[in-house]
Coordinates of C-alpha atoms in Angstrom, one line a residue:
M89 CA 58.1 -35.2 -27.2
D90 CA 56.4 -38.3 -25.8
S91 CA 52.9 -37.4 -26.6
D92 CA 50.6 -34.5 -27.8
S93 CA 50.1 -33.5 -24.2
D94 CA 53.7 -32.4 -23.9
Y95 CA 53.4 -29.7 -26.5
L96 CA 50.0 -28.6 -25.3
K97 CA 51.2 -28.4 -21.7
I98 CA 54.4 -26.5 -22.6
N99 CA 52.6 -24.1 -24.9
K100 CA 49.6 -23.5 -22.6
A101 CA 52.0 -22.5 -19.8
S102 CA 53.8 -20.2 -22.1
W103 CA 50.7 -18.4 -23.3
N104 CA 49.3 -18.3 -19.7
S105 CA 52.5 -16.6 -18.6
K106 CA 52.4 -14.0 -21.5
T107 CA 48.8 -13.0 -21.3
D108 CA 48.9 -10.2 -18.7
T109 CA 52.1 -8.8 -20.1
H110 CA 50.5 -8.7 -23.5
M111 CA 47.3 -7.0 -22.2
E112 CA 49.5 -4.3 -20.5
S113 CA 51.7 -3.7 -23.5
E114 CA 51.7 -0.8 -25.9
F115 CA 51.6 -3.4 -28.7
Y116 CA 48.0 -4.3 -27.9
N117 CA 46.9 -0.8 -27.1
M118 CA 44.3 -1.8 -24.5
K119 CA 43.3 1.8 -23.7
G120 CA 42.5 2.5 -27.3
F121 CA 40.6 -0.8 -27.6
L122 CA 38.5 0.0 -24.6
D123 CA 37.8 3.4 -26.0
G124 CA 36.3 1.8 -29.0
E125 CA 39.2 1.4 -31.5
T126 CA 39.3 -1.8 -33.5
S127 CA 42.1 -4.3 -33.3
L128 CA 41.5 -5.5 -36.9
K129 CA 43.9 -4.7 -39.7
N130 CA 43.0 -3.7 -43.2
I131 CA 44.0 -7.1 -44.7
E132 CA 41.3 -8.9 -42.8
L133 CA 38.8 -6.1 -42.9
N134 CA 39.0 -6.0 -46.7
L135 CA 38.4 -9.8 -46.8
L136 CA 35.6 -9.8 -44.2
G137 CA 33.3 -7.2 -45.9
D138 CA 29.9 -6.6 -44.2
I139 CA 29.6 -9.1 -41.3
N140 CA 26.6 -7.6 -39.5
G141 CA 24.4 -10.5 -38.2
L142 CA 26.8 -13.2 -39.2
R143 CA 27.9 -16.0 -37.0
I144 CA 31.7 -16.1 -36.7
L145 CA 34.0 -18.6 -35.0
H146 CA 37.4 -17.2 -34.1
L147 CA 40.0 -20.0 -33.7
Q148 CA 43.1 -19.3 -31.5
C149 CA 41.7 -15.9 -30.3
H150 CA 44.3 -15.2 -27.4
F151 CA 42.5 -12.8 -25.1
G152 CA 39.8 -11.9 -27.5
Q153 CA 40.5 -8.4 -28.9
D154 CA 39.8 -9.5 -32.5
T155 CA 36.8 -11.5 -31.5
L156 CA 35.3 -8.5 -29.7
S157 CA 36.2 -6.2 -32.6
L158 CA 34.2 -8.6 -34.9
G159 CA 31.4 -8.3 -32.4
R160 CA 31.5 -4.5 -32.6
L161 CA 30.8 -4.9 -36.3
G162 CA 27.6 -6.7 -35.5
A163 CA 28.7 -10.3 -35.8
H164 CA 27.7 -13.0 -33.3
V165 CA 31.1 -14.2 -32.1
T166 CA 32.6 -17.3 -30.5
G167 CA 36.3 -17.3 -29.6
V168 CA 38.5 -20.4 -28.8
D169 CA 41.9 -20.6 -27.3
L170 CA 44.1 -23.1 -25.5
S171 CA 45.1 -20.7 -22.7
D172 CA 42.6 -20.6 -19.8
K173 CA 44.1 -17.3 -18.5
A174 CA 43.6 -15.7 -21.9
I175 CA 40.0 -16.9 -22.0
D176 CA 39.4 -15.6 -18.5
R177 CA 40.7 -12.2 -19.7
A178 CA 38.6 -12.3 -22.8
R179 CA 35.4 -12.8 -20.8
E180 CA 36.4 -10.0 -18.6
L181 CA 36.9 -7.8 -21.7
A182 CA 33.5 -8.8 -23.0
L183 CA 31.9 -7.6 -19.8
K184 CA 33.8 -4.4 -19.8
T185 CA 33.0 -3.6 -23.4
K186 CA 29.4 -4.9 -23.2
I187 CA 29.9 -7.0 -26.3
D188 CA 28.0 -10.3 -26.4
A189 CA 30.6 -13.0 -27.0
N190 CA 31.1 -16.6 -26.2
F191 CA 34.5 -17.9 -25.3
I192 CA 35.6 -21.5 -25.1
C193 CA 38.9 -22.8 -23.6
C194 CA 40.3 -25.9 -25.3
D195 CA 42.7 -27.3 -27.8
I196 CA 41.1 -26.5 -31.2
Y197 CA 41.4 -30.2 -32.2
D198 CA 39.1 -31.0 -29.2
L199 CA 36.5 -28.3 -30.2
P200 CA 33.8 -30.8 -31.3
K201 CA 33.6 -31.9 -27.6
H202 CA 32.7 -28.4 -26.6
L203 CA 30.7 -26.9 -29.5
N204 CA 28.0 -28.2 -31.8
K205 CA 27.2 -25.3 -34.2
E206 CA 27.9 -24.2 -37.8
F207 CA 29.1 -20.7 -38.6
D208 CA 28.9 -18.4 -41.5
I209 CA 32.6 -17.4 -41.2
I210 CA 35.7 -19.0 -39.5
Y211 CA 38.3 -16.5 -38.7
T212 CA 41.9 -17.1 -37.7
T213 CA 44.8 -14.7 -38.1
Y214 CA 48.5 -14.0 -37.4
G215 CA 50.6 -16.5 -35.5
T216 CA 48.1 -19.3 -35.2
I217 CA 48.9 -22.4 -37.3
G218 CA 52.6 -22.6 -36.2
W219 CA 51.3 -23.9 -32.9
L220 CA 49.5 -26.8 -34.6
P221 CA 51.4 -30.0 -35.5
D222 CA 48.7 -31.5 -37.9
L223 CA 47.2 -29.2 -40.5
N224 CA 44.9 -31.9 -41.9
K225 CA 43.2 -32.0 -38.5
W226 CA 43.0 -28.2 -38.7
G227 CA 41.3 -28.4 -42.1
K228 CA 38.8 -31.0 -40.7
I229 CA 37.9 -28.6 -37.8
I230 CA 37.3 -25.8 -40.2
S231 CA 35.1 -27.9 -42.4
R232 CA 33.3 -29.3 -39.4
F233 CA 32.2 -25.9 -38.1
L234 CA 31.7 -24.0 -41.3
K235 CA 28.2 -24.2 -42.9
P236 CA 28.0 -25.2 -46.6
G237 CA 28.8 -22.0 -48.5
G238 CA 30.4 -20.5 -45.4
R239 CA 33.7 -18.6 -45.7
L240 CA 37.2 -19.0 -44.1
I241 CA 39.0 -15.8 -43.5
F242 CA 42.7 -16.6 -42.8
A243 CA 45.7 -14.3 -42.6
E244 CA 49.1 -15.5 -41.4
F245 CA 52.8 -14.6 -41.4
H246 CA 54.4 -16.0 -44.4
P247 CA 56.4 -19.2 -44.0
V248 CA 59.4 -17.6 -45.6
V249 CA 59.6 -15.3 -42.6
W250 CA 59.9 -18.3 -40.3
M251 CA 63.0 -19.6 -42.2
F252 CA 65.1 -16.8 -40.9
D253 CA 66.9 -16.4 -37.5
D254 CA 65.6 -13.6 -35.2
E255 CA 68.0 -11.1 -36.7
F256 CA 67.0 -11.9 -40.3
S257 CA 70.7 -12.4 -41.1
K258 CA 70.6 -16.1 -42.2
I259 CA 68.3 -19.0 -43.1
A260 CA 68.0 -21.1 -39.9
Y261 CA 64.9 -23.2 -40.3
N262 CA 63.3 -25.4 -43.0
Y263 CA 60.5 -23.9 -45.1
F264 CA 58.7 -27.2 -45.0
N265 CA 57.3 -29.0 -41.9
S266 CA 60.2 -31.1 -40.7
G267 CA 59.0 -31.7 -37.2
P268 CA 58.6 -29.8 -34.0
I269 CA 60.8 -26.8 -33.3
M270 CA 61.6 -26.5 -29.6
E271 CA 62.9 -23.1 -28.4
T272 CA 63.3 -20.9 -25.4
E273 CA 62.4 -17.3 -25.7
T274 CA 63.3 -14.3 -23.4
G275 CA 60.8 -11.6 -23.5
T276 CA 57.8 -11.6 -26.0
Y277 CA 57.0 -10.1 -29.4
A278 CA 54.7 -7.6 -27.6
K279 CA 57.3 -6.5 -25.1
R280 CA 60.8 -7.6 -25.8
D281 CA 62.2 -6.6 -22.5
A282 CA 59.6 -8.4 -20.5
N283 CA 61.0 -10.4 -17.6
L284 CA 59.9 -13.8 -19.1
T285 CA 61.9 -16.8 -20.2
L286 CA 59.6 -19.4 -21.7
K287 CA 59.8 -22.7 -23.6
Y288 CA 57.6 -23.2 -26.6
I289 CA 57.1 -25.8 -29.4
M290 CA 56.1 -24.8 -32.9
W291 CA 55.9 -26.2 -36.5
N292 CA 56.6 -24.5 -39.8
H293 CA 53.9 -25.0 -42.5
S294 CA 54.4 -24.3 -46.2
I295 CA 51.7 -22.6 -48.1
G296 CA 51.3 -25.8 -50.1
E297 CA 50.6 -27.7 -46.9
V298 CA 48.0 -25.1 -45.8
I299 CA 46.1 -25.2 -49.1
T300 CA 46.2 -29.0 -49.3
S301 CA 44.8 -29.3 -45.8
L302 CA 41.9 -27.1 -46.8
T303 CA 41.0 -28.5 -50.2
Q304 CA 41.2 -32.1 -48.9
N305 CA 38.5 -31.1 -46.4
G306 CA 36.1 -29.5 -48.8
I307 CA 37.2 -25.9 -48.6
E308 CA 37.7 -24.2 -52.0
V309 CA 40.4 -21.6 -52.0
T310 CA 38.9 -18.5 -53.7
S311 CA 41.7 -16.1 -53.0
L312 CA 45.4 -16.3 -52.1
K313 CA 47.3 -13.0 -51.6
E314 CA 50.9 -12.3 -50.4
Y315 CA 52.0 -9.0 -48.8
D316 CA 55.5 -7.5 -48.6
Y317 CA 54.8 -6.0 -45.2
S318 CA 53.5 -7.0 -41.7
P319 CA 50.6 -5.0 -40.2
Y320 CA 52.3 -5.7 -36.8
N321 CA 55.6 -4.4 -35.5
C322 CA 56.5 -7.7 -34.0
F323 CA 59.9 -8.6 -35.5
K324 CA 63.4 -7.3 -34.9
F325 CA 64.9 -4.6 -37.1
T326 CA 61.6 -3.4 -38.5
I327 CA 60.7 0.1 -39.9
E328 CA 57.3 1.5 -40.6
S329 CA 57.9 2.3 -44.3
E330 CA 54.3 3.3 -44.8
T331 CA 51.6 3.9 -42.1
G332 CA 50.7 0.5 -40.7
K333 CA 53.2 -1.4 -42.9
F334 CA 56.3 -2.8 -41.2
R335 CA 59.2 -4.3 -43.1
I336 CA 62.6 -5.6 -42.1
K337 CA 64.9 -2.6 -42.5
H338 CA 67.8 -4.3 -44.4
L339 CA 65.4 -6.4 -46.6
G340 CA 63.0 -3.7 -47.6
N341 CA 60.1 -5.0 -49.7
K342 CA 62.0 -8.0 -51.0
L343 CA 60.5 -10.4 -48.4
P344 CA 56.9 -11.8 -48.4
M345 CA 55.8 -11.2 -44.8
V346 CA 52.1 -12.1 -44.7
Y347 CA 49.7 -14.1 -46.8
S348 CA 45.9 -14.3 -46.7
I349 CA 43.5 -17.0 -47.9
E350 CA 39.7 -16.7 -48.4
G351 CA 38.0 -20.0 -48.8
R352 CA 34.5 -21.3 -49.1
K353 CA 33.1 -24.6 -48.0
K354 CA 31.6 -26.6 -50.8
K355 CA 27.9 -27.3 -50.7
S356 CA 28.6 -31.0 -50.8
V357 CA 31.7 -32.1 -49.0
S358 CA 33.4 -35.5 -49.3
I359 CA 36.3 -35.8 -46.9
S360 CA 38.8 -38.5 -47.3

């Protein structure tokens, strides 16, 4: 890549192309959502607790299902995403559901140019940080928009998962961030037979890198949990071994598939 604009342009085009396919897929269950079902999973619900009346910033919100689900729980929500098409759809969903929500289209590193508020909670989950090359900048954004004493709620697919090839038959990628991973994908996790062939650029981030990026920016990690299942059926060769818990069939519960972090911004923050 010659510049940051290269990965942003490629990934934005990819997500723009996927948005309508995702909204129409069984994976996202739009009918159920419009009928009042939540898109939030137990992992994040247990971390969130009572959020009625709280201000929540949702980073990398896609087309806003989780953002609006947080709004249904009484939070004042703002969602941010790189994809202009996804943000357009999020605004349409907010109108359909009559949920008061603010949506911003931008690269999250540029968010200070578009927003000047502090929030009680910053929320970001599942398939987010892999699209970001610099986690220290991510940590700075979280610290910038989180009020002193405010909480980070973060759930993500475990970096061990991203070491495997798509068939989970061999180790194909580095656990650590060794630079951009440039791939071409046919279909999408939400609809594997979709008529889409798209380029994308991602980065692997170890748990150590994640925690360091937070603590160096004034976020105290108060909880780190690992889970031997995914709440989403988004990988090949998965089975639902328990209701809402998906594991790779030939690996069972031997693989960490998701982890969660709860953090709290220190009252006095000194960022190096």
